[in-house]
Coordinates of C-alpha atoms and ligand atoms in Angstrom, one line a residue:
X43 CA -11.6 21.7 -21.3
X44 CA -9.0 23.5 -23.2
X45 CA -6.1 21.2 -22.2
X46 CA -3.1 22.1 -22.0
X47 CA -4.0 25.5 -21.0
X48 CA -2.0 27.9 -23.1
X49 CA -1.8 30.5 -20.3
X50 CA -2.9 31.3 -16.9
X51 CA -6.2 33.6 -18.5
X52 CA -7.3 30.3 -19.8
X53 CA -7.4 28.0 -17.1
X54 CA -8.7 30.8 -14.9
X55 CA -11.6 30.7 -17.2
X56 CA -12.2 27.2 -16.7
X57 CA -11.7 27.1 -13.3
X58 CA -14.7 29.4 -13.2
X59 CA -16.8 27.3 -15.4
X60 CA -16.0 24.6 -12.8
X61 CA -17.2 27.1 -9.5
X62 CA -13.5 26.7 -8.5
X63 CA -13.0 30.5 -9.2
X64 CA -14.0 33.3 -6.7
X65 CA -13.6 37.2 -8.5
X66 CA -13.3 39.6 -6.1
X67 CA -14.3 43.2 -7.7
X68 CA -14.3 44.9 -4.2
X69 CA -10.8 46.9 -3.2
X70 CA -8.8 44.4 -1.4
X71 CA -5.5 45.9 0.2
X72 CA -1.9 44.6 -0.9
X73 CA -0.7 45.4 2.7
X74 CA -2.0 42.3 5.1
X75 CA -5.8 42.0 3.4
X76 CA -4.6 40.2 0.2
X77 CA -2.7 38.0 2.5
X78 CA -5.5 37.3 5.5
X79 CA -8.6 36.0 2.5
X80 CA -6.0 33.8 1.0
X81 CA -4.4 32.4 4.3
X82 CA -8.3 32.1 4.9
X83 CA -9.2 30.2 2.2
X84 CA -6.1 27.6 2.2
X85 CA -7.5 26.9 5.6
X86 CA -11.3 26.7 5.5
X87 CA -10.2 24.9 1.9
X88 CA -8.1 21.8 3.2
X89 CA -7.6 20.9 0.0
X90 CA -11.0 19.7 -0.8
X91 CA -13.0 20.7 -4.2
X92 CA -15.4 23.3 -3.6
X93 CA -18.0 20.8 -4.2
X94 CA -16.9 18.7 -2.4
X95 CA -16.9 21.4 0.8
X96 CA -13.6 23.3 0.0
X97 CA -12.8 27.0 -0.5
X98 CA -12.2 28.3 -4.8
X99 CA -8.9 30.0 -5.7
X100 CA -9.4 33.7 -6.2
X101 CA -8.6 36.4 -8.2
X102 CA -8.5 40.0 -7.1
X103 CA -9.8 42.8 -9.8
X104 CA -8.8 46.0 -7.4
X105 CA -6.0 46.4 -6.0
X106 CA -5.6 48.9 -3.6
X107 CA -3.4 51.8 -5.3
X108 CA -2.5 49.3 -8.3
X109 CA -5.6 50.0 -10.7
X110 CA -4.0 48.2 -13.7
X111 CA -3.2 44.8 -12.1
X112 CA -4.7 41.8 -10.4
X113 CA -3.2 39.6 -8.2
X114 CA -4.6 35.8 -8.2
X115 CA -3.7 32.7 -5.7
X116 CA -4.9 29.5 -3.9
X117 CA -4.6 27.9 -7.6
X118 CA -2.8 25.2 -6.9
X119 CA -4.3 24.3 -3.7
X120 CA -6.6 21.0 -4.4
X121 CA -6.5 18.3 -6.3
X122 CA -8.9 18.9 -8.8
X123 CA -7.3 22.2 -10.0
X124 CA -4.0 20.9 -10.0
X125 CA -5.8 17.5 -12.0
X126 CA -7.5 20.2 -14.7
X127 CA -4.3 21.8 -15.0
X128 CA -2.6 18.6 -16.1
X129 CA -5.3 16.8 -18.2
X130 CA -6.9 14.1 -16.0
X131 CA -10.0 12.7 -17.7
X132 CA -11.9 12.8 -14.6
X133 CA -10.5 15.5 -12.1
X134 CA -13.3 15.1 -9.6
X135 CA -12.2 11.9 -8.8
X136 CA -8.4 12.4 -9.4
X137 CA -6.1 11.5 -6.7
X138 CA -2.6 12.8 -5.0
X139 CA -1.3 9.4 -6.5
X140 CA -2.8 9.6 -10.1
X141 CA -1.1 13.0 -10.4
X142 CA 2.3 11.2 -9.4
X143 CA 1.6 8.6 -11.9
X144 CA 0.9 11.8 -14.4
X145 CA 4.1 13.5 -12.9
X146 CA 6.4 10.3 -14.0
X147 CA 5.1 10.1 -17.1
X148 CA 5.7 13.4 -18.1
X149 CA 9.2 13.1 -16.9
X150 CA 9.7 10.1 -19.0
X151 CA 8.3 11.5 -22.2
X152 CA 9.9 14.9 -22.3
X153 CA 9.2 17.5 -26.0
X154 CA 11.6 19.8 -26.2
X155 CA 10.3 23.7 -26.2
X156 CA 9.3 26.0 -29.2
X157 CA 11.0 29.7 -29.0
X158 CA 8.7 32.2 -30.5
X159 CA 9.7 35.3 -31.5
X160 CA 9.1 38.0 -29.3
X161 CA 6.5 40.1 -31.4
X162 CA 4.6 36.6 -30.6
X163 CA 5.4 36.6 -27.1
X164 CA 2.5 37.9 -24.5
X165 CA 4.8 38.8 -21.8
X166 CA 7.1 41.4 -24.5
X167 CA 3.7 43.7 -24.5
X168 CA 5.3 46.2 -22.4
X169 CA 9.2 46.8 -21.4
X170 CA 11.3 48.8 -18.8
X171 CA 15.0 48.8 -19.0
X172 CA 17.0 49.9 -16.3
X173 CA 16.4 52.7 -14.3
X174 CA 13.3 52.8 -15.3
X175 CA 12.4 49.6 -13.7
X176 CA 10.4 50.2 -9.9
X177 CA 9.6 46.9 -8.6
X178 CA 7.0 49.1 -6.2
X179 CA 5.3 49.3 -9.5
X180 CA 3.8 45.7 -8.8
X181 CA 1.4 44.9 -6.4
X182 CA 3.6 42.5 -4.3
X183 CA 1.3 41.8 -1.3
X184 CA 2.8 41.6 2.5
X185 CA 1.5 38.5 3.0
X186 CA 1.8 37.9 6.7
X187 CA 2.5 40.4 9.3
X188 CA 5.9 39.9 10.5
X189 CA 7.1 39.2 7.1
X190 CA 10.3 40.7 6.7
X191 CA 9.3 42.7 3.3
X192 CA 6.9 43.0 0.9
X193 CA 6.9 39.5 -1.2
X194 CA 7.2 39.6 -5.0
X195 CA 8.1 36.5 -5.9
X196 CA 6.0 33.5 -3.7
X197 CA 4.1 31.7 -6.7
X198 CA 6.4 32.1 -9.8
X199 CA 9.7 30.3 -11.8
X200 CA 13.4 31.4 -11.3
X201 CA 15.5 30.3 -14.7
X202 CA 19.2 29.8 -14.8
X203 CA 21.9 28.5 -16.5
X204 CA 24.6 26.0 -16.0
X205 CA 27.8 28.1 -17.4
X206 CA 29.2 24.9 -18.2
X207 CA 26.9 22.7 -19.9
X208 CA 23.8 25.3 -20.7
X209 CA 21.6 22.9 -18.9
X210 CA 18.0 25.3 -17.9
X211 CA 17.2 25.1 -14.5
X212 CA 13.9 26.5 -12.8
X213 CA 13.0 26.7 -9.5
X214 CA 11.0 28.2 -6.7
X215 CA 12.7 30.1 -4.7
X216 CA 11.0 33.2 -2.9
X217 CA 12.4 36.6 -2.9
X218 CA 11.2 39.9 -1.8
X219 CA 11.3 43.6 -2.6
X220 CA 14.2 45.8 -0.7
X221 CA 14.5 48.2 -3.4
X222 CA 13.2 49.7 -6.6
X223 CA 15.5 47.5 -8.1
X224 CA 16.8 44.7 -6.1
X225 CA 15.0 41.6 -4.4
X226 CA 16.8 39.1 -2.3
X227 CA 15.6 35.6 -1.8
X228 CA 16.7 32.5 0.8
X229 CA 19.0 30.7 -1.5
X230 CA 19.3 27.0 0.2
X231 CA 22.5 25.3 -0.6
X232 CA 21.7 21.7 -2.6
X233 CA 18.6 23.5 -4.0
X234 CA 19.6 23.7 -8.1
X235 CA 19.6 27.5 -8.4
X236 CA 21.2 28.5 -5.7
X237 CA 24.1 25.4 -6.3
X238 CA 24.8 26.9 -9.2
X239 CA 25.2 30.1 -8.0
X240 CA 27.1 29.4 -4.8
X241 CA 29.2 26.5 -7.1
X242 CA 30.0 28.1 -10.3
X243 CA 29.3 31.4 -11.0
X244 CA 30.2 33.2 -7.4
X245 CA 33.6 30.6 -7.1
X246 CA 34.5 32.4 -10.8
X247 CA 33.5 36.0 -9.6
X248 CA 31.1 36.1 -12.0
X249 CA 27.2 37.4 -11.9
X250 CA 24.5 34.8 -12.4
X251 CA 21.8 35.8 -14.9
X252 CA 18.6 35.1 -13.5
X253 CA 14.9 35.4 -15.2
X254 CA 11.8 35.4 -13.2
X255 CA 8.3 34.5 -14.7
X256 CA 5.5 35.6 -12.5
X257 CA 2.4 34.0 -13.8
X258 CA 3.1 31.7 -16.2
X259 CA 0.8 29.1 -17.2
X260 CA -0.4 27.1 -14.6
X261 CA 1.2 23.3 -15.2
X262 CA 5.0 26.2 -15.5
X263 CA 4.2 27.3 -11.9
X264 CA 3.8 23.5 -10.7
X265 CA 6.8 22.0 -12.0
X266 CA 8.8 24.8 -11.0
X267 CA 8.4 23.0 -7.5
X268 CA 8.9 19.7 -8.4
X269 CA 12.1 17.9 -8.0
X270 CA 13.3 17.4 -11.6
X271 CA 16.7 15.9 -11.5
X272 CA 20.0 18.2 -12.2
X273 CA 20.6 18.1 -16.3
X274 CA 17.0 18.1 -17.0
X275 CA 15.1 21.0 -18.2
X276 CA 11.8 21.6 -16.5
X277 CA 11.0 22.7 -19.9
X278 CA 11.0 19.4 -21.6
X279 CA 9.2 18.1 -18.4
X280 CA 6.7 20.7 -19.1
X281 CA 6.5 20.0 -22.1
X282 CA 6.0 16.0 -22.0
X283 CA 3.0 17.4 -19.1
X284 CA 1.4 19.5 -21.8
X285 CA 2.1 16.2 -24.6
X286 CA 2.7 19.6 -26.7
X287 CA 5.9 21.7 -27.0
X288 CA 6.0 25.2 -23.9
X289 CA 6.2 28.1 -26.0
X290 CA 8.8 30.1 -25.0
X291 CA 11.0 33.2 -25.6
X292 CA 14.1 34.7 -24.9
X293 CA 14.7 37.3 -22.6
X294 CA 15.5 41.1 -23.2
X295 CA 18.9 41.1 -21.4
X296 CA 20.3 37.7 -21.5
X297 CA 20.0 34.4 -23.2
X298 CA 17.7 32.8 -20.7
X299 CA 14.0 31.2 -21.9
X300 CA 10.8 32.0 -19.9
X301 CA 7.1 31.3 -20.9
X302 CA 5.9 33.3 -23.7
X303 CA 2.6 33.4 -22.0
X304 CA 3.6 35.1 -18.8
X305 CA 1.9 37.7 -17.0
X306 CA 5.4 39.7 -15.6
X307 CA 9.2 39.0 -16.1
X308 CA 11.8 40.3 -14.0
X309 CA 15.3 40.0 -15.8
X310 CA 18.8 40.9 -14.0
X311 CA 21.6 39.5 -12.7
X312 CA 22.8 38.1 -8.7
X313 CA 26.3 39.3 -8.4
X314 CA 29.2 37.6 -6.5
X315 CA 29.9 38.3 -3.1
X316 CA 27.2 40.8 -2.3
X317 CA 24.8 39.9 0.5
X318 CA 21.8 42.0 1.9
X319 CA 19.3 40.7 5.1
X320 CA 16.4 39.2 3.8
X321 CA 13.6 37.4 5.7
X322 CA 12.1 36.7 7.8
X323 CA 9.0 34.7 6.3
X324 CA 6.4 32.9 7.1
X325 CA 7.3 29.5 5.6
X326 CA 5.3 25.9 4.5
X327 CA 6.2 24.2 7.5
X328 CA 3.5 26.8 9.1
X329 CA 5.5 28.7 10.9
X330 CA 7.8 32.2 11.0
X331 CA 11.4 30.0 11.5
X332 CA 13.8 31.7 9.2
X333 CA 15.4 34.1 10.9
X334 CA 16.8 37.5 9.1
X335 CA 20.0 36.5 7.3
X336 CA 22.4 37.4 4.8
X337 CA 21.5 36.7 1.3
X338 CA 22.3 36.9 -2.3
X339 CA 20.5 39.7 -4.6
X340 CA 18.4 39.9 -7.5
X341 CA 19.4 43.3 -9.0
X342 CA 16.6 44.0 -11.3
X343 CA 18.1 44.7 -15.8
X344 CA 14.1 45.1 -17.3
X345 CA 10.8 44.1 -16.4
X346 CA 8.2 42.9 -19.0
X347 CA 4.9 42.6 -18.6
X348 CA 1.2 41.5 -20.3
X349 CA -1.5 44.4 -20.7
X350 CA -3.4 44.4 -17.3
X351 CA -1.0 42.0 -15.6
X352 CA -1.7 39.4 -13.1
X353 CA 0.7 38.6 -10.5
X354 CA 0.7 34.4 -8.9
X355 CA 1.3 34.8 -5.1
X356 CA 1.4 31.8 -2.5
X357 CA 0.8 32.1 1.2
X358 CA 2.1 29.5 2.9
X359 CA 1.5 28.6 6.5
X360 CA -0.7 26.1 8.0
X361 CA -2.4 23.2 5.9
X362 CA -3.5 22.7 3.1
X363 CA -2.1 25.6 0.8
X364 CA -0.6 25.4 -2.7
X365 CA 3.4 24.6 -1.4
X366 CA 1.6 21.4 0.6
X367 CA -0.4 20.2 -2.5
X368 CA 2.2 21.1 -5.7
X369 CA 5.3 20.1 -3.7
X370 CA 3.6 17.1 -2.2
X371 CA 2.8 15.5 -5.2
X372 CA 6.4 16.1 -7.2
X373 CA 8.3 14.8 -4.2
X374 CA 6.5 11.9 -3.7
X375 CA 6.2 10.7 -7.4
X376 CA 10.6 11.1 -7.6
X377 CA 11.0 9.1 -4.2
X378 CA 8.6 6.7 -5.4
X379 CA 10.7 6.3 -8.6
X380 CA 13.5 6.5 -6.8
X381 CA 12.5 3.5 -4.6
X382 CA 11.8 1.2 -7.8
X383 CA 15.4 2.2 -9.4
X384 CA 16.5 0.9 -6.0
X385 CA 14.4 -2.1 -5.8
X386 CA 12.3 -1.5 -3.1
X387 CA 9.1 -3.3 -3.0
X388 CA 7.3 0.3 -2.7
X389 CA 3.6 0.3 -2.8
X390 CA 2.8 4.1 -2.0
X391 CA 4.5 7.3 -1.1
X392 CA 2.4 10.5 0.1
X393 CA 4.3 13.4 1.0
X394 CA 1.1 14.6 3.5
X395 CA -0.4 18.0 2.3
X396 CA -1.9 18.0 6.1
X397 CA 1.1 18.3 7.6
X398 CA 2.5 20.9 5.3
X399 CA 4.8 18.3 3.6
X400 CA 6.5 17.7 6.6
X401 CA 5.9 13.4 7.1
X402 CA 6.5 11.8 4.0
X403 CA 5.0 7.9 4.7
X404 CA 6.3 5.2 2.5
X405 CA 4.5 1.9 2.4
X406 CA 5.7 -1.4 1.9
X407 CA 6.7 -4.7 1.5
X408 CA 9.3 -6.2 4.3
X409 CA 11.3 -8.9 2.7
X410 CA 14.3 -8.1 4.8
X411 CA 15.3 -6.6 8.3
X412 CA 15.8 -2.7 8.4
X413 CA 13.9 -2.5 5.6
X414 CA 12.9 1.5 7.2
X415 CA 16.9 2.1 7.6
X416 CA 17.5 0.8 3.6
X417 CA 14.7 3.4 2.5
X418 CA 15.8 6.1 4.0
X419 CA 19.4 5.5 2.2
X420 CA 17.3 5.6 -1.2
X421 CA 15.1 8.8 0.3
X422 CA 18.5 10.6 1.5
X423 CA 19.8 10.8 -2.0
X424 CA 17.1 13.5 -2.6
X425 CA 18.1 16.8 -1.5
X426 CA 14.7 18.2 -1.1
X427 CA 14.4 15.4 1.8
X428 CA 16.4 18.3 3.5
X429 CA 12.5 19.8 4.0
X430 CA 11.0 17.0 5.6
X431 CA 11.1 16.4 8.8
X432 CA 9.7 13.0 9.9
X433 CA 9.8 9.7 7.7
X434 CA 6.9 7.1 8.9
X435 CA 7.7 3.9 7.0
X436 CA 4.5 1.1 7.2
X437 CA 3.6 -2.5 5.9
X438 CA 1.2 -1.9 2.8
X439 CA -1.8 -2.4 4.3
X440 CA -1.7 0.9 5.5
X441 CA -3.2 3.7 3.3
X442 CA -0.7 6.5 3.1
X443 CA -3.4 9.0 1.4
X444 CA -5.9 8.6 4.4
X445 CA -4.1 10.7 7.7
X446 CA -6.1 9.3 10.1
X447 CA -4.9 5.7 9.0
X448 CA -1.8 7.2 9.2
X449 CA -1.8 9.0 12.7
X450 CA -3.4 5.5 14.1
X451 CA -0.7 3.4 12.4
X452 CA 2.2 5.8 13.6
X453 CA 0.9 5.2 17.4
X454 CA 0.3 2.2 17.4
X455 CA 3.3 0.2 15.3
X456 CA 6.3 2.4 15.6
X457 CA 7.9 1.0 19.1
X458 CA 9.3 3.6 21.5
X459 CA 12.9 1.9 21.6
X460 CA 13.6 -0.1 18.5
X461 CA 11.4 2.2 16.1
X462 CA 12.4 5.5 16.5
X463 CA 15.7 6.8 14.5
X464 CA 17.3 10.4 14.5
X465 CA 19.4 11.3 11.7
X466 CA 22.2 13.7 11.2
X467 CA 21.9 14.7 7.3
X468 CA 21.9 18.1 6.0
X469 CA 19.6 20.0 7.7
X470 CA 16.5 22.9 7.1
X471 CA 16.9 26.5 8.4
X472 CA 13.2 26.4 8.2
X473 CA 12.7 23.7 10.7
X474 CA 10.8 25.2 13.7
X475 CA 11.7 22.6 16.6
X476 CA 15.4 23.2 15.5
X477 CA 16.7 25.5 17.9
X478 CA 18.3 29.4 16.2
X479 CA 21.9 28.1 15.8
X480 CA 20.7 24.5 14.1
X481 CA 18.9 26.1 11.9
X482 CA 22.0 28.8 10.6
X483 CA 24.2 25.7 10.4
X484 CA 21.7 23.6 8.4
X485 CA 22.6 20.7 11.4
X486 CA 18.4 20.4 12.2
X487 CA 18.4 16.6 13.1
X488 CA 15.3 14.5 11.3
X489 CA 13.0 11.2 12.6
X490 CA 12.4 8.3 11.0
X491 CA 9.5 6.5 12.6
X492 CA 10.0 2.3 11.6
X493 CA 6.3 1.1 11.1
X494 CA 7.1 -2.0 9.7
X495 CA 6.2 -5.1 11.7
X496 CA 9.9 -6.6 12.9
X497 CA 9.9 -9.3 10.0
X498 CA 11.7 -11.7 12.7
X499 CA 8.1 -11.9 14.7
X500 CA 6.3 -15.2 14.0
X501 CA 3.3 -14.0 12.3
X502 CA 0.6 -14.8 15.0
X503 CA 2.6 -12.2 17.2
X504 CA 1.5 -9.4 14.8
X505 CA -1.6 -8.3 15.9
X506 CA -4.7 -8.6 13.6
X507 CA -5.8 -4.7 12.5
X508 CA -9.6 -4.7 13.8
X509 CA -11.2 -3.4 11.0
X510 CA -14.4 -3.6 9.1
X511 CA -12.5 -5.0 6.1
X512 CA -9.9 -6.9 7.7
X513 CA -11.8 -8.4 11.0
X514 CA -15.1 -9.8 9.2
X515 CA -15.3 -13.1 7.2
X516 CA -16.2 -11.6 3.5
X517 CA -19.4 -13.1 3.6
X518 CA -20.4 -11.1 6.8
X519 CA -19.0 -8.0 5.1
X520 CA -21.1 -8.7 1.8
X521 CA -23.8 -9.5 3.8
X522 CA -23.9 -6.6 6.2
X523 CA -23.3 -4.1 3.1
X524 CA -26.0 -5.4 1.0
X525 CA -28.8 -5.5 3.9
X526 CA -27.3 -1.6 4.7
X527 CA -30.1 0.1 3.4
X528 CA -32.9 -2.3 4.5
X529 CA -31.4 -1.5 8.2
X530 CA -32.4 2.0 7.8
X531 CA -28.8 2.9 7.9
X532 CA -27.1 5.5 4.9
Ligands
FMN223 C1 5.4 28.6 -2.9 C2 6.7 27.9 -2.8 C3 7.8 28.6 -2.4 C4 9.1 28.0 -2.3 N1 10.1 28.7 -1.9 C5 11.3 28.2 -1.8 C6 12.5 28.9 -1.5 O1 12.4 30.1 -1.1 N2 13.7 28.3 -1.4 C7 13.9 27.0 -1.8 O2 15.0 26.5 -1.8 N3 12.8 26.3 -2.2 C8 11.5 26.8 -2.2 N4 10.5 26.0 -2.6 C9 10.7 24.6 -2.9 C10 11.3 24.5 -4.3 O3 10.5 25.2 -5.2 C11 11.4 23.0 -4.8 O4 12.2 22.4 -3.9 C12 11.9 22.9 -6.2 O5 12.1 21.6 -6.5 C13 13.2 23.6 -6.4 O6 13.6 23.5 -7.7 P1 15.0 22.9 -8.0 O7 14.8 21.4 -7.8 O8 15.3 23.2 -9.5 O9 16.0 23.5 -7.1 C14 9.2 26.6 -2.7 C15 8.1 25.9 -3.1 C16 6.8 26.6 -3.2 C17 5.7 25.8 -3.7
MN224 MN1 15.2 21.9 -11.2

């Protein structure tokens, strides 16, 4: 296994090798068809390995009217292929929480990035400038009917720049085609692109230069959604990932770095003060809840691109898609390590893929009364808790990565009256229970669900969890599993 991979060719390769690649040679159709197989797939998938009964990412050879590019997706969608991607000695048995554990570490043990020239650089191996540039020359799908354009930019990195302090940000943030050259995105306030945006450049009448990398290399495209604090570069994160300097390379029009490796770059600017409708789409939660508002614009300076190029597209929606899996994990693994700088006695954090990222479930250790209340304090100080709509808080004997112990332990320990919070932070304009103005005004409220046994019971009023493993003496247990097979059971 080539690791790290030095592009997305390479891993696809692999993938392939390990049956977790589908080609698809016949014509597929940009409008709706891409969309359906891959909505398809993320579904019948559920984030299992194909041999372990899930659905392969995919790669489509012929594009319907686009005979000179592919389009590929569902990469990111399981566990093993998001464990290959970042070097886990044994991804069939990798785990949501190893990958954390992989996540930190890379985050603590950041290499900074190599700039190679551009006569080195993949993506420089064809150029439009200016009016030259047609973003209809791509093959962005419309992913699901109803969208409100065709969708570019769904699986991909945005770079920018802090005018201050030079500080490299990327981020996901989707955008879509309204012209030959411009694109407008949702542009969420507290999300690090759009802050700095909306917070220095716009405030100074000034345009923010943007770079967009379609199709980087794989382990690019995941920490583009992960939650890397403000200051950091994803690049050195990356980079600490890959335990091997990113090559990168500066762009044609501005000073930003992108992967050298990637398949297409968009370069341009988002000027101040001009909004166009974009939206609506639908979004991870599962559902169509943005509405069609007023946003910011990507107008387009020069598009690069490799020879045959291959465009990274996400379709979100019900579980278990890529947003559910790559998100999931980065989230979890910064509260987690947000909880320890705190001193909460965390055991585990799952941000759960099944329900599209939207319970995050912290287990624990209850020293102290409102011991749900002081974690939430610690999970509020991450903006991307914004996205989340219900916190379920448990006592560690509850496993976080198994949903049904999760579904039984949130009906059966969170009491009606004393257990059940609402909060009033800042709220999603993607949340679909929120009603149209909520959502507008970012006011959506959120639930904490308190798991916790009340630490003030005396311990015989907690009732005992009637379990295989918890119920039976250990000599019963032993027993019972040793004899198993000579009961004619499997
Ligand atoms: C497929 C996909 C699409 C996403 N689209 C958006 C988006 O349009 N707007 C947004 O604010 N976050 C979006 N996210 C979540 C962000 O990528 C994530 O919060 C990331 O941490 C943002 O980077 P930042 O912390 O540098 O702002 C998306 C994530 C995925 C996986
Ligand atoms: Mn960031």
């Amino acid at each position: 296994m080539p690791y790290p991979y030095s592009d997305l060719r390479e891993f696809l390769e692999d993938l392939k090798k390990e049956g977790e690649l589908a080609e698809v040679d016949a014509e597929v159709d940009w409008n709706l068809e891409v969309g359906a197989i891959t909505r398809r797939l993320s579904e019948m998938g559920m984030g299992r390995s194909v041999k372990a009964g899930g659905t392969p990412a995919v790669i489509f050879n012929k594009i319907k009217g686009y005979p000179d590019y592919r389009i590929c997706a569902v990469t990111h969608s399981n566990v093993k292929r998001v464990a290959m991607m970042s070097g886990h000695p044994d991804p069939d048995k990798a785990t949501l929480d190893d990958l954390q554990d992989i996540f930190l570490e890379a985050m603590d043990n950041p290499i900074k990035p190599v700039v190679v020239s551009k006569k080195d650089a993949p993506c420089k191996e064809n150029k439009v400038f200016g009016d030259d540039c047609n973003l209809y020359d791509l093959p962005a799908p419309m992913i699901h009917d109803g969208d409100g354009g065709r969708y570019l930019c769904t699986f991909h990195l945005v770079s920018q720049k802090d005018p201050d302090t030079g500080w490299t940000n990327w981020g996901m943030y989707r955008a879509m085609i309204h012209d030959r050259r411009t694109m407008g995105g949702i542009m969420i306030p507290y999300q690090q692109g759009p802050s700095l945006y909306f917070e220095k450049y716009e405030p100074r009448n000034e345009p923010m230069p943007f770079a967009i990398a379609i199709a980087p290399d794989p382990l690019s495209l995941f920490y583009a959604t992960c939650p890397v604090p403000a200051g950091v570069s994803e690049m050195d994160v990356i980079g600490g990932a890959r335990k091997k300097p990113l090559e990168v390379v500066q762009c044609e029009t501005c000073d930003l770095l992108v992967p050298a490796s990637s398949e297409i770059v968009i370069e341009g600017v988002i000027p101040p003060k001009v909004r166009v409708h974009e939206g609506p789409f639908g979004e991870y939660t599962g559902y169509r809840a943005s509405g069609r508002a007023l946003q910011p614009v990507y107008v387009v300076k020069a598009i690069t691109y490799r020879n045959n190029p291959i465009l990274t597209m996400s379709n979100m929606g019900v579980p278990v898609d890529d947003c559910d899996i790559a998100c999931g994990i980065g989230w979890a693994a910064k509260y987690k390590r947000d909880l320890q700088r705190d001193n909460v006695p965390v055991k585990s954090v799952n941000v759960m893929p099944e329900a599209s990222t939207n319970l995050l479930v912290i287990s624990t250790k209850t020293p102290y009364p409102r011991m749900a209340q002081r974690i939430m304090a610690t999970v509020f100080t991450n903006p991307v808790s914004q996205f989340i709509s219900s916190f379920l808080i448990v006592n560690e004997d509850v496993d976080v990565f198994d949903p049904v112990k999760v579904l039984h332990a949130l009906v059966t320990r969170v009491h009606p009256e004393n257990g059940v919070h609402v909060y009033h932070q800042t709220g999603n304009p993607l949340a679909p229970y929120g009603s149209l103005e909520e959502r507008l005004s970012l006011t959506a409220p959120q639930i904490l669900y308190d798991g916790t046994w009340p630490v003030d019971w005396p311990k015989l009023n907690v009732p005992p969890l009637s379990s295989f493993k918890t119920i039976y003496p250990e000599e019963t247990q032993n027993k019972v599993l040793k004899r198993w097979k000579e009961y004619g059971l499997k």
